[in-house]
Amino acid sequence: MNAHARIVQLDAVRVRFGRERESFLALDQTTLKVEDGEFVAMVGPSGCGKSTILKLVAGLLQPTEGAVIVAGREAGAERIGIGMAFQNPTMLPWLTIRQNIMLPLKIVEPYASSFRKEKGRLFRDKVDALLEKVGLAGFGDQRPWELSGGMLQRANLCRALIHEPRLLMLDEPFGALDQFTREELWAILQELWIETRPTVFLVTHDLREAAFLASRILVMSARPGRVIDDRNVSFARPRTLDTTYEDGFVALTHALRSLIVTARQNQEARP
Ligand code: ADP
Ligand code: MG
């Protein structure tokens, strides 16, 4: 696949939840084209359908109307490597950090077969290299409950990346962390993205986070969600915390904030 191939496409997608009179439209007329290697951040009021879009792309949910195409086929039809990370890292407490990170390799083909053959030894180095990249060198043998929230989220990133996914779905991954830890993780995630250029979908409520990491930001309206703004973010890479104090950066986060405030007011104004 070349560098500018289309990896994700949503065509006039509608998602309706619930039955009959209880049902409601969660996502309305959403059309979206994402090229391979883009870093897409999605922002918008709570409940506007951001996680729903991630689920559609991951093939975990079918649209009520419209089509979701991933790597040229209906979402979920092709075995394409997808990595996911959520706000809560949910590690298995009886496994070590290394074993937790290796878990996808035991499940996801084509890794699962070679994992069994090689008994995982080859993959150990890969895990340790990733742990080093996220600042967790030497923590592979610890158990999850021995690590802080920030450390767990670093390990969570490793687990999402261990099978070298082409699509990385991140749903508010840093939402529960303090500002300093969060900013450290932005730099790490940026570095990982520059190195391997997966296509990333990042859902976040933190507009600075979106502006720091993304190459493109989608702003969504309140329920039913629609994309109301779609803009490229072209600050030079690697971005640093200094970038976040530059005029262009501050102006961007202001503009995003206004869009979301308006979207929320529009929702409140509805009966
Ligand atoms: P966001 O991630 O933007 O906060 P979601 O995509 O999780 O929003 O949800 C959009 C709307 O759809 C919300 O009102 C949510 O309560 C509702 N919703 C999400 N998933 C389901 C489901 N499986 N069944 C019923 N309602 C759902
Ligand atoms: Mg959500």
Coordinates of C-alpha atoms and ligand atoms in Angstrom, one line a residue:
M1 CA 0.0 0.0 0.0
N2 CA 1.5 3.4 -1.0
A3 CA 1.9 6.3 1.4
H4 CA -1.3 8.1 0.3
A5 CA -3.7 5.2 0.0
R6 CA -7.1 5.6 1.6
I7 CA -7.2 3.4 4.7
V8 CA -10.6 4.4 6.2
Q9 CA -13.7 5.7 4.5
L10 CA -17.1 6.4 6.1
D11 CA -19.9 7.0 3.5
A12 CA -23.0 8.7 4.8
V13 CA -23.0 6.7 7.9
R14 CA -25.8 6.7 10.4
V15 CA -25.9 4.8 13.7
R16 CA -29.1 4.4 15.5
F17 CA -29.2 2.8 19.0
G18 CA -32.1 1.3 20.8
R19 CA -35.5 0.0 19.5
E20 CA -38.5 1.7 18.0
R21 CA -39.8 4.7 20.0
E22 CA -36.9 4.4 22.4
S23 CA -34.3 4.6 19.6
F24 CA -32.1 7.6 18.9
L25 CA -29.7 8.7 16.3
A26 CA -26.2 8.7 17.8
L27 CA -24.3 9.4 14.5
D28 CA -25.8 11.3 11.6
Q29 CA -24.6 11.5 8.0
T30 CA -21.0 11.0 8.7
T31 CA -18.7 11.0 5.7
L32 CA -15.0 10.8 6.3
K33 CA -11.9 9.9 4.3
V34 CA -8.6 9.1 6.1
E35 CA -5.3 8.4 4.3
D36 CA -2.7 5.9 5.4
G37 CA -0.4 7.3 8.0
E38 CA -2.6 10.3 9.1
F39 CA -2.9 11.1 12.8
V40 CA -6.5 12.0 13.3
A41 CA -7.7 13.5 16.5
M42 CA -11.5 13.6 17.2
V43 CA -12.9 16.2 19.6
G44 CA -16.5 17.1 20.5
P45 CA -19.0 17.2 23.3
S46 CA -19.5 14.0 25.4
G47 CA -21.9 11.6 23.8
C48 CA -21.5 12.9 20.3
G49 CA -20.4 9.5 18.9
K50 CA -16.6 9.6 19.0
S51 CA -16.2 6.2 20.5
T52 CA -18.9 5.0 18.2
I53 CA -16.7 6.0 15.2
L54 CA -13.8 4.0 16.6
K55 CA -16.0 1.0 17.1
L56 CA -17.3 1.2 13.5
V57 CA -13.8 1.4 12.1
A58 CA -12.6 -1.5 14.3
G59 CA -15.5 -3.5 12.9
L60 CA -17.0 -3.9 16.4
L61 CA -20.2 -2.2 15.4
Q62 CA -22.2 -2.1 12.1
P63 CA -23.6 1.2 10.8
T64 CA -27.4 1.4 10.6
E65 CA -27.0 3.1 7.2
G66 CA -24.1 3.9 5.0
A67 CA -20.8 2.1 4.6
V68 CA -17.6 1.8 6.6
I69 CA -14.6 0.8 4.4
V70 CA -11.3 -0.1 5.9
A71 CA -8.3 -0.9 3.6
G72 CA -10.7 -1.2 0.6
R73 CA -13.1 -3.6 2.2
E74 CA -16.1 -3.5 4.6
A75 CA -14.8 -2.9 8.1
G76 CA -14.2 -6.2 9.9
A77 CA -14.1 -8.2 6.7
E78 CA -10.3 -8.1 6.3
R79 CA -7.8 -9.1 8.9
I80 CA -6.0 -5.8 9.3
G81 CA -3.9 -5.2 12.3
I82 CA -5.7 -2.9 14.7
G83 CA -4.3 -1.7 18.1
M84 CA -6.5 -0.3 20.7
A85 CA -6.0 1.6 24.0
F86 CA -8.6 3.1 26.3
Q87 CA -8.6 5.3 29.3
N88 CA -8.5 2.3 31.7
P89 CA -5.4 0.2 30.9
T90 CA -7.1 -3.1 32.2
M91 CA -4.1 -5.3 32.6
L92 CA -4.4 -8.9 33.8
P93 CA -3.1 -8.7 37.4
W94 CA -1.7 -12.3 37.5
L95 CA 0.5 -11.7 34.4
T96 CA 3.7 -9.6 34.3
I97 CA 3.8 -6.4 32.3
R98 CA 5.7 -8.2 29.6
Q99 CA 3.2 -11.0 29.5
N100 CA 0.3 -8.5 29.3
I101 CA 2.0 -6.7 26.4
M102 CA 2.5 -10.0 24.6
L103 CA -1.1 -11.0 25.0
P104 CA -2.2 -9.6 21.5
L105 CA 0.6 -11.7 19.9
K106 CA -1.0 -14.8 21.3
I107 CA -4.4 -13.9 19.9
V108 CA -3.8 -11.9 16.6
E109 CA -2.9 -13.8 13.4
P110 CA -0.4 -14.1 11.8
Y111 CA 1.5 -13.7 15.1
A112 CA -0.4 -16.3 17.1
S113 CA 0.9 -19.2 15.0
S114 CA 4.6 -18.1 15.1
F115 CA 4.2 -17.2 18.7
R116 CA 3.3 -20.8 19.5
K117 CA 6.1 -22.1 17.3
E118 CA 8.8 -19.8 18.8
K119 CA 7.3 -20.0 22.3
G120 CA 7.4 -16.2 22.4
R121 CA 11.1 -16.0 22.8
L122 CA 11.7 -13.9 19.7
F123 CA 9.0 -11.5 20.8
R124 CA 10.5 -10.9 24.2
D125 CA 13.2 -8.6 22.7
K126 CA 10.5 -6.7 20.8
V127 CA 8.6 -6.1 24.0
D128 CA 11.7 -5.0 25.8
A129 CA 12.6 -2.6 23.0
L130 CA 9.1 -1.0 23.2
L131 CA 9.3 -0.8 27.0
E132 CA 12.5 1.0 26.7
K133 CA 11.0 3.5 24.2
V134 CA 8.2 4.4 26.6
G135 CA 10.5 4.8 29.5
L136 CA 9.7 1.5 31.2
A137 CA 13.0 -0.4 30.7
G138 CA 13.4 -3.0 33.4
F139 CA 9.8 -3.1 34.4
G140 CA 8.8 -6.1 32.2
D141 CA 8.8 -8.6 35.1
Q142 CA 6.8 -6.4 37.5
R143 CA 3.0 -7.0 38.0
P144 CA 0.5 -4.3 36.9
W145 CA -0.4 -3.4 40.5
E146 CA 3.2 -2.5 41.2
L147 CA 3.0 0.3 38.6
S148 CA 1.6 3.9 38.8
G149 CA -1.3 5.0 36.5
G150 CA 1.1 6.7 34.2
M151 CA 3.4 3.7 33.9
L152 CA 0.4 1.4 33.2
Q153 CA -0.7 3.7 30.4
R154 CA 2.8 3.5 29.0
A155 CA 2.6 -0.3 29.1
N156 CA -0.9 0.0 27.6
L157 CA 0.6 1.8 24.6
C158 CA 3.2 -0.9 24.2
R159 CA 0.4 -3.5 24.2
A160 CA -1.5 -1.6 21.5
L161 CA 1.6 -1.4 19.3
I162 CA 3.3 -4.8 19.8
H163 CA 1.7 -6.4 16.7
E164 CA 2.7 -3.4 14.6
P165 CA -0.9 -2.4 13.8
R166 CA -1.7 -0.3 10.7
L167 CA -4.5 1.3 12.6
L168 CA -4.1 2.5 16.1
M169 CA -7.4 3.4 17.9
L170 CA -6.9 5.5 21.1
D171 CA -10.0 6.4 23.2
E172 CA -9.0 9.1 25.7
P173 CA -5.9 7.1 26.6
F174 CA -4.4 9.9 28.8
G175 CA -7.7 11.2 30.2
A176 CA -7.0 9.9 33.8
L177 CA -3.4 11.1 34.0
D178 CA -2.0 14.3 35.6
Q179 CA -0.9 17.0 33.2
F180 CA 2.9 16.3 33.5
T181 CA 2.6 12.6 32.8
R182 CA 0.2 13.3 30.0
E183 CA 2.6 15.7 28.3
E184 CA 5.4 13.1 28.6
L185 CA 3.3 10.6 26.9
W186 CA 2.4 13.0 24.1
A187 CA 6.1 13.2 23.2
I188 CA 6.5 9.4 23.4
L189 CA 3.4 8.8 21.2
Q190 CA 4.6 11.4 18.7
E191 CA 8.0 9.6 18.5
L192 CA 6.4 6.2 18.0
W193 CA 4.1 7.6 15.3
I194 CA 7.0 9.3 13.4
E195 CA 8.9 6.0 13.5
T196 CA 6.3 3.6 12.2
R197 CA 3.5 5.9 10.9
P198 CA 0.5 3.8 11.7
T199 CA -2.9 5.6 11.0
V200 CA -4.0 6.9 14.4
F201 CA -7.5 7.8 15.6
L202 CA -7.3 9.6 18.9
V203 CA -10.3 10.6 20.8
T204 CA -9.6 13.2 23.4
H205 CA -11.2 16.0 25.4
D206 CA -7.9 17.8 25.7
L207 CA -7.6 20.3 22.9
R208 CA -3.9 20.9 23.5
E209 CA -3.4 17.1 23.2
A210 CA -5.2 17.1 19.9
A211 CA -3.3 20.1 18.6
F212 CA 0.1 18.7 19.8
L213 CA -0.3 15.2 18.3
A214 CA -2.6 15.3 15.3
S215 CA -1.9 15.9 11.7
R216 CA -5.7 16.5 11.3
I217 CA -8.5 17.4 13.8
L218 CA -12.1 16.5 13.4
V219 CA -14.6 18.5 15.5
M220 CA -18.0 16.8 16.0
S221 CA -21.4 18.3 16.8
A222 CA -23.4 17.3 19.8
R223 CA -25.7 14.3 19.5
P224 CA -26.5 13.2 16.8
G225 CA -22.8 13.5 16.0
R226 CA -21.6 14.9 12.7
V227 CA -18.2 16.2 11.6
I228 CA -18.6 20.0 11.7
D229 CA -15.0 20.9 11.2
D230 CA -12.0 19.1 9.7
R231 CA -8.7 20.8 9.6
N232 CA -5.0 20.0 9.0
V233 CA -2.5 20.7 11.7
S234 CA 0.8 21.5 10.1
F235 CA 3.1 22.5 12.9
A236 CA 6.7 21.2 12.3
R237 CA 7.7 17.9 13.9
P238 CA 8.8 16.9 16.3
R239 CA 6.6 19.2 18.3
T240 CA 7.8 20.1 21.8
L241 CA 6.0 21.7 24.7
D242 CA 7.4 25.0 23.4
T243 CA 5.3 24.5 20.3
T244 CA 2.2 24.7 22.6
Y245 CA 3.0 28.2 23.6
E246 CA 3.4 29.6 20.1
D247 CA 0.7 31.9 18.7
G248 CA -0.5 29.5 16.0
F249 CA -1.0 26.7 18.5
V250 CA -2.8 28.9 21.0
A251 CA -5.0 30.3 18.2
L252 CA -5.9 26.7 17.1
T253 CA -6.9 25.5 20.6
H254 CA -9.0 28.7 21.0
A255 CA -10.8 28.1 17.7
L256 CA -11.5 24.4 18.7
R257 CA -12.8 25.5 22.0
S258 CA -15.3 28.0 20.4
L259 CA -16.5 25.3 18.0
I260 CA -17.2 22.9 20.9
V261 CA -18.8 25.5 23.1
T262 CA -21.2 26.4 20.2
A263 CA -21.9 22.7 19.6
R264 CA -22.8 22.2 23.2
Q265 CA -25.1 25.3 23.3
N266 CA -26.9 24.1 20.2
Q267 CA -27.6 20.8 22.0
E268 CA -28.8 22.5 25.1
A269 CA -31.1 24.7 23.0
R270 CA -32.9 21.7 21.6
P271 CA -36.1 20.5 23.4
Ligands
ADP1 P1 -18.6 9.8 22.9 O1 -17.5 8.7 22.8 O2 -18.5 10.8 21.9 O3 -18.7 10.3 24.3 P2 -20.3 7.5 22.2 O4 -19.9 7.2 20.9 O5 -19.8 6.6 23.3 O6 -20.0 9.0 22.6 O7 -21.9 7.4 22.3 C1 -22.7 8.2 21.5 C2 -24.2 8.1 22.1 O8 -24.7 6.8 21.9 C3 -24.3 8.4 23.6 O9 -25.5 9.0 23.8 C4 -24.2 7.0 24.2 O10 -24.9 7.0 25.4 C5 -25.0 6.2 23.1 N1 -24.5 4.8 23.0 C6 -23.3 4.4 22.7 N2 -23.2 3.0 22.6 C7 -24.4 2.6 22.8 C8 -25.0 1.3 22.8 N3 -24.3 0.2 22.6 N4 -26.4 1.2 23.0 C9 -27.1 2.3 23.3 N5 -26.6 3.6 23.3 C10 -25.3 3.7 23.0
MG2 MG -16.3 8.0 24.3

